[in-house]
Amino acid sequence: MIMRSSFVYGTRALAASMGAGLMLLMLPALAQSPKVGDSPEARNMRLVGYNDLQARSAYQPTIHHQGDRYIAYVGHHGGTVDVPKPVNRLTGQPESSGTSIVDVSDPAQPRYLAHIPGLPGEYEDGGAQMVRVCDGKTLPKADASRTYMLRVFGGRAHEMWDVTDPAKPTLVTTIVQGLKDTHKSWWECDTGIAYLVSGVEGWRVRRMTQVFDLSDPSKPVHIRDFGLVGQEPGSVGAVPTELHGPISTGPRGNRVYFGYGTNKGGILQIVDREKLLNGPKEPTPENLRYPVVGRLDMLPFNGAHTVFPMPQMPVAEFVKDKDGKVRDFVMIVDEQILNECQEARQLVFFADVTIEAKPMVVSNFMVPEASENFCQRGGRFGAHSSNESMAPVFYKKVVFIAYFNAGVRAVDVRNPYQPKEIGYFIPSITQATDKRCMKIDGVERCKTAIQSNNVETDDRGYIYVVDRANTGMHILELTDEARTIAGLP
């Protein structure tokens, strides 16, 4: 199924009927940005449900199967210059953007339950971007009857909330505060170990790692601080790229994958989890090197926003080979920063890490810019993030990439050496969609564009994509051959 605006369809039909010469004359029209009222654009994906998230700029969605319900916990950026505090329609009061809590048990009719205000401020200076959720019954020392939410408070603190009743969240404790920045943390629900992206005074970067034991969410225990050699207090020389976020495979996989950099100087760092937690903890160069088992340095103009592990993948092409028929991979997703292609393109890379000491990029995925003149649509065009759920429904089969003005892309990764796009969905812009501006020869130019920011999936097979430009949350599902590839009925 493919849906595009009637304008684009009409333009292409006219061009086909009148020849290539007229097509050249029509190119400026094709480059126009989508407008309010245009249909979404889709292939092998369809819209199931929608919530506008009170027109708040959204970052991380976490979908939690909570009792007999599915609840979406969505982290937000700060407000805009025009609307620094959007109105919470549940209370009628303006509130600094923080965390939205939405019941998505019926994905066709998502129901907004609560909003928890975040740090006052606009864009990256405010909000509460990051959220993770664990049940007390899985955490080793927690109240088994409770459900807990770990979130950031802007760039200043990490907080723990009780969301047992998601419509009535209550603060449990502030884990750590007085930070220079925060970002994309990870929390192991089976052990309680959390890898918090923090900016601790004395460290030479805004973002490094604080490891905490949150097995009892009401009593946080600090284990250690960690980062790249050269970031630690007292070091000299060049400062390595700051942390963006980690993903852990827990005690069973015994690996933590750290992604450093956003749109430049990207680094994939592979760390032995047991050595990280139980090795020497003083942040000396020797101790920071001790748990590291592998590292891959990206090109200077590519980052490492999300590093998603896919270990023990059988590669069908190698099934008759004596060696190497099962391999370990990490998907590395960069983040585009500048609007309208004013920097090197940020892509998705697949690294073979079977030999951890010598990881190697073996393929990449990108959306062709010319397919829809994305550089001229406005806003960012390029990769940003992937889903992070390891539920069997999609894991090691299909991944979903948030691609800013190119929406969300579904990618078949069963052969990581040849990733293949199998579907996409680009939402329609709305009256709430925020403009994106840049200066050309000193003159500011603004365009309104979809900015699909982050994406997550649940164990039922639904896809949740949230928008950086205030357009809300779209709940999607695969259709046709993409659904077959994922093994869905």
Short mmCIF file of N, CA and C in Angstrom, two decimals, residues 209-370:
data_model
loop_
_atom_site.label_atom_id
_atom_site.label_comp_id
_atom_site.label_asym_id
_atom_site.label_seq_id
_atom_site.Cartn_x
_atom_site.Cartn_y
_atom_site.Cartn_z
N THR A 209 29.33 8.08 31.98
CA THR A 209 28.46 7.08 32.58
C THR A 209 28.61 7.05 34.10
N GLN A 210 27.46 7.07 34.78
CA GLN A 210 27.41 6.72 36.19
C GLN A 210 26.65 5.40 36.31
N VAL A 211 27.29 4.42 36.92
CA VAL A 211 26.64 3.12 37.12
C VAL A 211 26.04 3.09 38.52
N PHE A 212 24.74 2.76 38.59
CA PHE A 212 24.02 2.69 39.86
C PHE A 212 23.34 1.33 40.00
N ASP A 213 23.25 0.88 41.23
CA ASP A 213 22.40 -0.27 41.57
C ASP A 213 21.04 0.28 41.99
N LEU A 214 20.03 0.07 41.14
CA LEU A 214 18.68 0.52 41.44
C LEU A 214 17.76 -0.67 41.65
N SER A 215 18.31 -1.77 42.17
CA SER A 215 17.48 -2.95 42.44
C SER A 215 16.44 -2.66 43.51
N ASP A 216 16.75 -1.75 44.43
CA ASP A 216 15.75 -1.16 45.32
C ASP A 216 15.61 0.29 44.88
N PRO A 217 14.56 0.61 44.11
CA PRO A 217 14.46 1.95 43.52
C PRO A 217 14.42 3.08 44.55
N SER A 218 14.07 2.78 45.77
CA SER A 218 14.01 3.81 46.80
C SER A 218 15.36 4.07 47.46
N LYS A 219 16.35 3.19 47.19
CA LYS A 219 17.66 3.30 47.82
C LYS A 219 18.77 3.13 46.80
N PRO A 220 19.00 4.15 45.97
CA PRO A 220 20.03 4.06 44.93
C PRO A 220 21.42 3.87 45.54
N VAL A 221 22.22 3.02 44.90
CA VAL A 221 23.60 2.78 45.34
C VAL A 221 24.52 3.06 44.16
N HIS A 222 25.43 4.01 44.34
CA HIS A 222 26.38 4.35 43.28
C HIS A 222 27.49 3.31 43.24
N ILE A 223 27.74 2.78 42.04
CA ILE A 223 28.79 1.75 41.88
C ILE A 223 30.09 2.36 41.38
N ARG A 224 30.01 3.14 40.31
CA ARG A 224 31.23 3.73 39.77
C ARG A 224 30.88 4.74 38.69
N ASP A 225 31.90 5.53 38.28
CA ASP A 225 31.83 6.41 37.12
C ASP A 225 32.73 5.82 36.03
N PHE A 226 32.34 6.06 34.77
CA PHE A 226 33.06 5.41 33.67
C PHE A 226 33.01 6.30 32.43
N GLY A 227 34.05 6.19 31.61
CA GLY A 227 34.10 6.92 30.35
C GLY A 227 35.32 6.52 29.56
N LEU A 228 35.56 7.24 28.49
CA LEU A 228 36.75 7.01 27.68
C LEU A 228 37.98 7.60 28.36
N VAL A 229 39.11 6.97 28.16
CA VAL A 229 40.37 7.52 28.68
C VAL A 229 40.58 8.91 28.07
N GLY A 230 40.85 9.88 28.92
CA GLY A 230 41.00 11.26 28.50
C GLY A 230 39.82 12.12 28.90
N GLN A 231 38.74 11.46 29.33
CA GLN A 231 37.58 12.20 29.82
C GLN A 231 37.61 12.37 31.34
N GLU A 232 38.39 11.56 32.00
CA GLU A 232 38.38 11.51 33.46
C GLU A 232 39.00 12.76 34.08
N PRO A 233 38.65 13.08 35.32
CA PRO A 233 39.22 14.24 36.02
C PRO A 233 40.74 14.16 36.06
N GLY A 234 41.39 15.29 35.82
CA GLY A 234 42.84 15.37 35.92
C GLY A 234 43.59 14.99 34.66
N SER A 235 42.90 14.47 33.66
CA SER A 235 43.60 14.10 32.42
C SER A 235 43.90 15.34 31.60
N VAL A 236 44.80 15.20 30.66
CA VAL A 236 45.21 16.33 29.81
C VAL A 236 45.17 15.89 28.36
N GLY A 237 45.33 16.85 27.47
CA GLY A 237 45.34 16.54 26.05
C GLY A 237 43.95 16.63 25.45
N ALA A 238 43.81 16.06 24.25
CA ALA A 238 42.54 16.10 23.53
C ALA A 238 41.45 15.38 24.33
N VAL A 239 40.24 15.91 24.27
CA VAL A 239 39.11 15.32 24.99
C VAL A 239 38.32 14.44 24.03
N PRO A 240 38.18 13.14 24.33
CA PRO A 240 37.41 12.26 23.42
C PRO A 240 35.94 12.64 23.36
N THR A 241 35.27 12.17 22.32
CA THR A 241 33.86 12.44 22.10
C THR A 241 33.02 12.01 23.29
N GLU A 242 32.02 12.83 23.63
CA GLU A 242 31.18 12.53 24.79
C GLU A 242 30.22 11.37 24.50
N LEU A 243 29.74 10.75 25.58
CA LEU A 243 28.82 9.62 25.50
C LEU A 243 27.46 10.06 24.98
N HIS A 244 26.82 9.18 24.20
CA HIS A 244 25.42 9.39 23.84
C HIS A 244 24.52 8.41 24.55
N GLY A 245 24.86 7.12 24.56
CA GLY A 245 24.03 6.17 25.28
C GLY A 245 24.56 4.76 25.24
N PRO A 246 24.25 3.94 26.27
CA PRO A 246 24.65 2.54 26.31
C PRO A 246 23.44 1.61 26.15
N ILE A 247 23.71 0.36 25.76
CA ILE A 247 22.73 -0.72 25.81
C ILE A 247 23.44 -1.95 26.38
N SER A 248 22.82 -2.56 27.39
CA SER A 248 23.42 -3.72 28.05
C SER A 248 22.67 -4.99 27.66
N THR A 249 23.41 -6.09 27.56
CA THR A 249 22.80 -7.40 27.35
C THR A 249 22.63 -8.14 28.67
N GLY A 250 22.91 -7.47 29.80
CA GLY A 250 22.71 -8.07 31.11
C GLY A 250 23.74 -9.12 31.44
N PRO A 251 23.55 -9.82 32.58
CA PRO A 251 24.55 -10.81 32.99
C PRO A 251 24.66 -11.98 32.03
N ARG A 252 23.58 -12.29 31.33
CA ARG A 252 23.62 -13.43 30.40
C ARG A 252 24.54 -13.14 29.22
N GLY A 253 24.42 -11.97 28.63
CA GLY A 253 25.29 -11.62 27.50
C GLY A 253 26.62 -11.05 27.94
N ASN A 254 26.66 -10.50 29.16
CA ASN A 254 27.88 -9.96 29.77
C ASN A 254 28.57 -8.90 28.91
N ARG A 255 27.78 -8.09 28.22
CA ARG A 255 28.35 -7.01 27.43
C ARG A 255 27.52 -5.74 27.60
N VAL A 256 28.23 -4.60 27.61
CA VAL A 256 27.58 -3.30 27.54
C VAL A 256 28.17 -2.60 26.33
N TYR A 257 27.31 -2.10 25.46
CA TYR A 257 27.72 -1.41 24.25
C TYR A 257 27.48 0.08 24.43
N PHE A 258 28.55 0.86 24.32
CA PHE A 258 28.46 2.30 24.50
C PHE A 258 28.63 2.99 23.16
N GLY A 259 27.74 3.96 22.88
CA GLY A 259 27.85 4.77 21.68
C GLY A 259 28.25 6.18 22.05
N TYR A 260 29.35 6.65 21.49
CA TYR A 260 29.85 8.00 21.75
C TYR A 260 29.72 8.83 20.47
N GLY A 261 29.38 10.09 20.66
CA GLY A 261 29.25 10.99 19.52
C GLY A 261 27.82 11.00 19.00
N THR A 262 27.44 12.05 18.33
CA THR A 262 26.14 12.11 17.68
C THR A 262 26.34 12.17 16.17
N ASN A 263 26.85 13.31 15.69
CA ASN A 263 27.06 13.47 14.24
C ASN A 263 28.53 13.56 13.85
N LYS A 264 29.43 13.27 14.79
CA LYS A 264 30.85 13.31 14.45
C LYS A 264 31.64 12.55 15.50
N GLY A 265 32.81 12.07 15.10
CA GLY A 265 33.70 11.39 16.04
C GLY A 265 33.09 10.19 16.73
N GLY A 266 32.24 9.45 16.02
CA GLY A 266 31.53 8.34 16.65
C GLY A 266 32.45 7.21 17.08
N ILE A 267 32.12 6.59 18.21
CA ILE A 267 32.88 5.46 18.73
C ILE A 267 31.91 4.41 19.27
N LEU A 268 32.09 3.17 18.83
CA LEU A 268 31.44 2.02 19.46
C LEU A 268 32.44 1.41 20.42
N GLN A 269 32.05 1.32 21.69
CA GLN A 269 32.91 0.71 22.71
C GLN A 269 32.21 -0.53 23.27
N ILE A 270 32.92 -1.67 23.26
CA ILE A 270 32.37 -2.93 23.76
C ILE A 270 33.03 -3.24 25.10
N VAL A 271 32.21 -3.42 26.12
CA VAL A 271 32.72 -3.53 27.49
C VAL A 271 32.24 -4.83 28.14
N ASP A 272 33.14 -5.50 28.83
CA ASP A 272 32.82 -6.67 29.64
C ASP A 272 32.05 -6.19 30.87
N ARG A 273 30.79 -6.56 30.95
CA ARG A 273 29.92 -6.07 32.03
C ARG A 273 30.42 -6.47 33.41
N GLU A 274 30.83 -7.71 33.56
CA GLU A 274 31.30 -8.19 34.86
C GLU A 274 32.52 -7.41 35.34
N LYS A 275 33.45 -7.15 34.43
CA LYS A 275 34.64 -6.38 34.80
C LYS A 275 34.29 -4.92 35.08
N LEU A 276 33.30 -4.38 34.35
CA LEU A 276 32.88 -3.01 34.60
C LEU A 276 32.30 -2.86 36.00
N LEU A 277 31.47 -3.82 36.41
CA LEU A 277 30.79 -3.71 37.70
C LEU A 277 31.69 -4.09 38.87
N ASN A 278 32.58 -5.04 38.67
CA ASN A 278 33.34 -5.57 39.79
C ASN A 278 34.84 -5.30 39.72
N GLY A 279 35.29 -4.65 38.66
CA GLY A 279 36.70 -4.32 38.55
C GLY A 279 37.06 -3.08 39.36
N PRO A 280 38.33 -2.66 39.31
CA PRO A 280 38.75 -1.46 40.04
C PRO A 280 37.99 -0.24 39.54
N LYS A 281 37.54 0.61 40.48
CA LYS A 281 36.58 1.65 40.14
C LYS A 281 37.13 3.06 40.09
N GLU A 282 38.27 3.31 40.63
CA GLU A 282 38.86 4.65 40.55
C GLU A 282 39.08 4.99 39.08
N PRO A 283 38.63 6.16 38.60
CA PRO A 283 38.71 6.46 37.16
C PRO A 283 40.10 6.86 36.70
N THR A 284 41.03 5.91 36.79
CA THR A 284 42.36 6.11 36.24
C THR A 284 42.38 5.55 34.81
N PRO A 285 43.33 5.95 33.99
CA PRO A 285 43.39 5.39 32.63
C PRO A 285 43.42 3.86 32.62
N GLU A 286 44.17 3.26 33.53
CA GLU A 286 44.28 1.81 33.57
C GLU A 286 42.93 1.17 33.91
N ASN A 287 42.24 1.74 34.88
CA ASN A 287 40.96 1.17 35.29
C ASN A 287 39.86 1.38 34.25
N LEU A 288 39.94 2.48 33.50
CA LEU A 288 38.96 2.71 32.44
C LEU A 288 39.18 1.77 31.26
N ARG A 289 40.42 1.38 31.04
CA ARG A 289 40.72 0.44 29.95
C ARG A 289 40.39 -1.01 30.33
N TYR A 290 40.43 -1.32 31.61
CA TYR A 290 40.36 -2.70 32.08
C TYR A 290 39.17 -3.49 31.53
N PRO A 291 37.92 -2.96 31.54
CA PRO A 291 36.79 -3.78 31.08
C PRO A 291 36.55 -3.74 29.57
N VAL A 292 37.32 -2.94 28.84
CA VAL A 292 37.06 -2.75 27.42
C VAL A 292 37.62 -3.94 26.63
N VAL A 293 36.76 -4.54 25.78
CA VAL A 293 37.18 -5.69 24.98
C VAL A 293 37.18 -5.38 23.48
N GLY A 294 36.62 -4.25 23.09
CA GLY A 294 36.60 -3.90 21.67
C GLY A 294 36.23 -2.45 21.46
N ARG A 295 36.64 -1.91 20.34
CA ARG A 295 36.35 -0.51 20.03
C ARG A 295 36.40 -0.32 18.51
N LEU A 296 35.45 0.46 18.01
CA LEU A 296 35.41 0.82 16.60
C LEU A 296 35.27 2.32 16.48
N ASP A 297 36.23 2.97 15.83
CA ASP A 297 36.18 4.40 15.60
C ASP A 297 35.55 4.67 14.24
N MET A 298 34.51 5.49 14.24
CA MET A 298 33.82 5.85 13.01
C MET A 298 34.61 6.94 12.28
N LEU A 299 34.13 7.31 11.08
CA LEU A 299 34.71 8.44 10.39
C LEU A 299 34.52 9.71 11.22
N PRO A 300 35.39 10.69 11.08
CA PRO A 300 35.28 11.91 11.88
C PRO A 300 33.94 12.63 11.72
N PHE A 301 33.25 12.44 10.58
CA PHE A 301 31.99 13.15 10.36
C PHE A 301 30.76 12.25 10.53
N ASN A 302 30.92 11.10 11.21
CA ASN A 302 29.78 10.25 11.56
C ASN A 302 29.78 9.97 13.05
N GLY A 303 28.59 9.92 13.64
CA GLY A 303 28.47 9.69 15.07
C GLY A 303 28.02 8.29 15.40
N ALA A 304 27.61 8.10 16.66
CA ALA A 304 27.09 6.81 17.14
C ALA A 304 26.03 7.10 18.19
N HIS A 305 24.83 7.44 17.72
CA HIS A 305 23.72 7.77 18.62
C HIS A 305 23.20 6.53 19.34
N THR A 306 22.84 5.49 18.57
CA THR A 306 22.30 4.26 19.14
C THR A 306 23.17 3.10 18.68
N VAL A 307 23.60 2.24 19.62
CA VAL A 307 24.37 1.05 19.28
C VAL A 307 23.57 -0.16 19.76
N PHE A 308 22.96 -0.86 18.81
CA PHE A 308 21.97 -1.90 19.11
C PHE A 308 22.57 -3.27 18.82
N PRO A 309 22.77 -4.11 19.85
CA PRO A 309 23.42 -5.41 19.64
C PRO A 309 22.47 -6.45 19.06
N MET A 310 23.01 -7.24 18.14
CA MET A 310 22.28 -8.38 17.57
C MET A 310 23.23 -9.58 17.53
N PRO A 311 23.46 -10.21 18.68
CA PRO A 311 24.43 -11.31 18.74
C PRO A 311 23.86 -12.62 18.20
N GLN A 312 24.77 -13.51 17.87
CA GLN A 312 24.43 -14.89 17.50
C GLN A 312 23.38 -14.96 16.39
N MET A 313 23.65 -14.25 15.30
CA MET A 313 22.76 -14.26 14.15
C MET A 313 23.26 -15.24 13.09
N PRO A 314 22.47 -16.25 12.77
CA PRO A 314 22.85 -17.12 11.66
C PRO A 314 22.68 -16.38 10.33
N VAL A 315 23.67 -16.45 9.47
CA VAL A 315 23.63 -15.79 8.17
C VAL A 315 23.37 -16.87 7.12
N ALA A 316 22.22 -16.79 6.49
CA ALA A 316 21.80 -17.85 5.56
C ALA A 316 22.82 -18.08 4.45
N GLU A 317 23.44 -17.01 3.98
CA GLU A 317 24.42 -17.14 2.89
C GLU A 317 25.61 -17.99 3.31
N PHE A 318 25.91 -18.05 4.61
CA PHE A 318 27.09 -18.76 5.10
C PHE A 318 26.77 -20.15 5.65
N VAL A 319 25.55 -20.63 5.43
CA VAL A 319 25.12 -21.85 6.10
C VAL A 319 25.97 -23.08 5.72
N LYS A 320 26.57 -23.07 4.52
CA LYS A 320 27.39 -24.21 4.09
C LYS A 320 28.87 -24.03 4.42
N ASP A 321 29.20 -22.87 5.01
CA ASP A 321 30.60 -22.61 5.34
C ASP A 321 31.00 -23.37 6.60
N LYS A 322 32.26 -23.79 6.65
CA LYS A 322 32.75 -24.51 7.82
C LYS A 322 32.79 -23.59 9.04
N ASP A 323 33.20 -22.33 8.86
CA ASP A 323 33.33 -21.38 9.96
C ASP A 323 32.53 -20.12 9.65
N GLY A 324 32.15 -19.40 10.70
CA GLY A 324 31.57 -18.07 10.55
C GLY A 324 30.13 -18.05 10.11
N LYS A 325 29.41 -19.15 10.25
CA LYS A 325 28.01 -19.16 9.80
C LYS A 325 27.09 -18.46 10.79
N VAL A 326 27.54 -18.29 12.02
CA VAL A 326 26.81 -17.52 13.03
C VAL A 326 27.70 -16.38 13.48
N ARG A 327 27.17 -15.15 13.47
CA ARG A 327 27.99 -13.98 13.74
C ARG A 327 27.31 -13.04 14.73
N ASP A 328 28.11 -12.17 15.32
CA ASP A 328 27.61 -11.12 16.22
C ASP A 328 27.67 -9.78 15.50
N PHE A 329 26.59 -9.00 15.63
CA PHE A 329 26.53 -7.70 14.97
C PHE A 329 26.09 -6.61 15.94
N VAL A 330 26.47 -5.40 15.62
CA VAL A 330 25.95 -4.21 16.29
C VAL A 330 25.50 -3.23 15.21
N MET A 331 24.28 -2.77 15.34
CA MET A 331 23.78 -1.73 14.44
C MET A 331 24.10 -0.37 15.05
N ILE A 332 24.77 0.48 14.29
CA ILE A 332 25.18 1.81 14.76
C ILE A 332 24.37 2.86 14.01
N VAL A 333 23.56 3.62 14.74
CA VAL A 333 22.72 4.64 14.13
C VAL A 333 23.28 6.01 14.48
N ASP A 334 23.64 6.79 13.47
CA ASP A 334 24.12 8.16 13.68
C ASP A 334 22.94 9.09 13.92
N GLU A 335 23.24 10.34 14.25
CA GLU A 335 22.19 11.36 14.39
C GLU A 335 22.49 12.57 13.52
N GLN A 336 21.56 12.88 12.62
CA GLN A 336 21.65 14.12 11.85
C GLN A 336 21.36 15.30 12.78
N ILE A 337 22.13 16.37 12.68
CA ILE A 337 21.96 17.52 13.57
C ILE A 337 21.45 18.75 12.82
N LEU A 338 22.06 19.07 11.69
CA LEU A 338 21.75 20.32 10.99
C LEU A 338 20.61 20.14 9.99
N ASN A 339 19.84 21.21 9.82
CA ASN A 339 18.71 21.19 8.90
C ASN A 339 19.15 21.23 7.44
N GLU A 340 18.33 20.67 6.59
CA GLU A 340 18.43 20.78 5.14
C GLU A 340 19.81 20.40 4.59
N CYS A 341 20.35 19.32 5.16
CA CYS A 341 21.56 18.69 4.61
C CYS A 341 22.79 19.59 4.66
N GLN A 342 22.90 20.38 5.72
CA GLN A 342 24.05 21.29 5.84
C GLN A 342 25.22 20.65 6.59
N GLU A 343 25.33 19.34 6.52
CA GLU A 343 26.47 18.61 7.10
C GLU A 343 26.55 17.26 6.41
N ALA A 344 27.57 16.47 6.75
CA ALA A 344 27.69 15.13 6.19
C ALA A 344 26.48 14.30 6.57
N ARG A 345 26.03 13.45 5.66
CA ARG A 345 24.85 12.62 5.89
C ARG A 345 25.12 11.59 6.99
N GLN A 346 24.18 11.47 7.91
CA GLN A 346 24.28 10.48 8.97
C GLN A 346 23.46 9.25 8.58
N LEU A 347 24.07 8.07 8.70
CA LEU A 347 23.52 6.83 8.18
C LEU A 347 23.31 5.81 9.29
N VAL A 348 22.98 4.59 8.88
CA VAL A 348 22.92 3.43 9.77
C VAL A 348 23.99 2.45 9.30
N PHE A 349 24.89 2.06 10.20
CA PHE A 349 25.98 1.14 9.87
C PHE A 349 25.79 -0.17 10.61
N PHE A 350 26.22 -1.26 9.98
CA PHE A 350 26.18 -2.58 10.60
C PHE A 350 27.61 -3.07 10.76
N ALA A 351 27.99 -3.34 12.00
CA ALA A 351 29.35 -3.79 12.31
C ALA A 351 29.34 -5.25 12.71
N ASP A 352 30.22 -6.03 12.10
CA ASP A 352 30.44 -7.42 12.51
C ASP A 352 31.42 -7.38 13.68
N VAL A 353 30.95 -7.79 14.86
CA VAL A 353 31.78 -7.75 16.07
C VAL A 353 32.06 -9.16 16.59
N THR A 354 32.01 -10.14 15.69
CA THR A 354 32.26 -11.53 16.10
C THR A 354 33.63 -11.64 16.75
N ILE A 355 34.62 -10.97 16.15
CA ILE A 355 35.93 -10.85 16.78
C ILE A 355 35.93 -9.47 17.44
N GLU A 356 35.66 -9.41 18.72
CA GLU A 356 35.40 -8.14 19.38
C GLU A 356 36.58 -7.19 19.34
N ALA A 357 37.77 -7.72 19.34
CA ALA A 357 38.96 -6.86 19.32
C ALA A 357 39.16 -6.20 17.97
N LYS A 358 38.47 -6.72 16.95
CA LYS A 358 38.62 -6.16 15.60
C LYS A 358 37.26 -6.03 14.91
N PRO A 359 36.38 -5.19 15.45
CA PRO A 359 35.07 -4.99 14.80
C PRO A 359 35.24 -4.32 13.44
N MET A 360 34.32 -4.61 12.53
CA MET A 360 34.43 -4.08 11.18
C MET A 360 33.05 -3.77 10.63
N VAL A 361 32.89 -2.57 10.05
CA VAL A 361 31.63 -2.22 9.38
C VAL A 361 31.53 -3.04 8.10
N VAL A 362 30.37 -3.71 7.91
CA VAL A 362 30.20 -4.57 6.75
C VAL A 362 29.09 -4.10 5.82
N SER A 363 28.26 -3.13 6.26
CA SER A 363 27.19 -2.64 5.39
C SER A 363 26.62 -1.36 5.98
N ASN A 364 25.72 -0.74 5.23
CA ASN A 364 25.02 0.43 5.74
C ASN A 364 23.62 0.48 5.16
N PHE A 365 22.79 1.31 5.77
CA PHE A 365 21.45 1.58 5.25
C PHE A 365 21.26 3.09 5.20
N MET A 366 20.64 3.55 4.11
CA MET A 366 20.30 4.96 4.00
C MET A 366 19.02 5.10 3.18
N VAL A 367 18.34 6.22 3.37
CA VAL A 367 17.20 6.57 2.54
C VAL A 367 17.70 7.45 1.40
N PRO A 368 17.44 7.09 0.14
CA PRO A 368 17.91 7.94 -0.97
C PRO A 368 17.26 9.32 -0.92
N GLU A 369 18.07 10.35 -0.90
CA GLU A 369 17.54 11.71 -0.80
C GLU A 369 16.66 12.06 -1.99
N ALA A 370 17.07 11.64 -3.19
CA ALA A 370 16.34 12.02 -4.40
C ALA A 370 14.97 11.38 -4.50
#
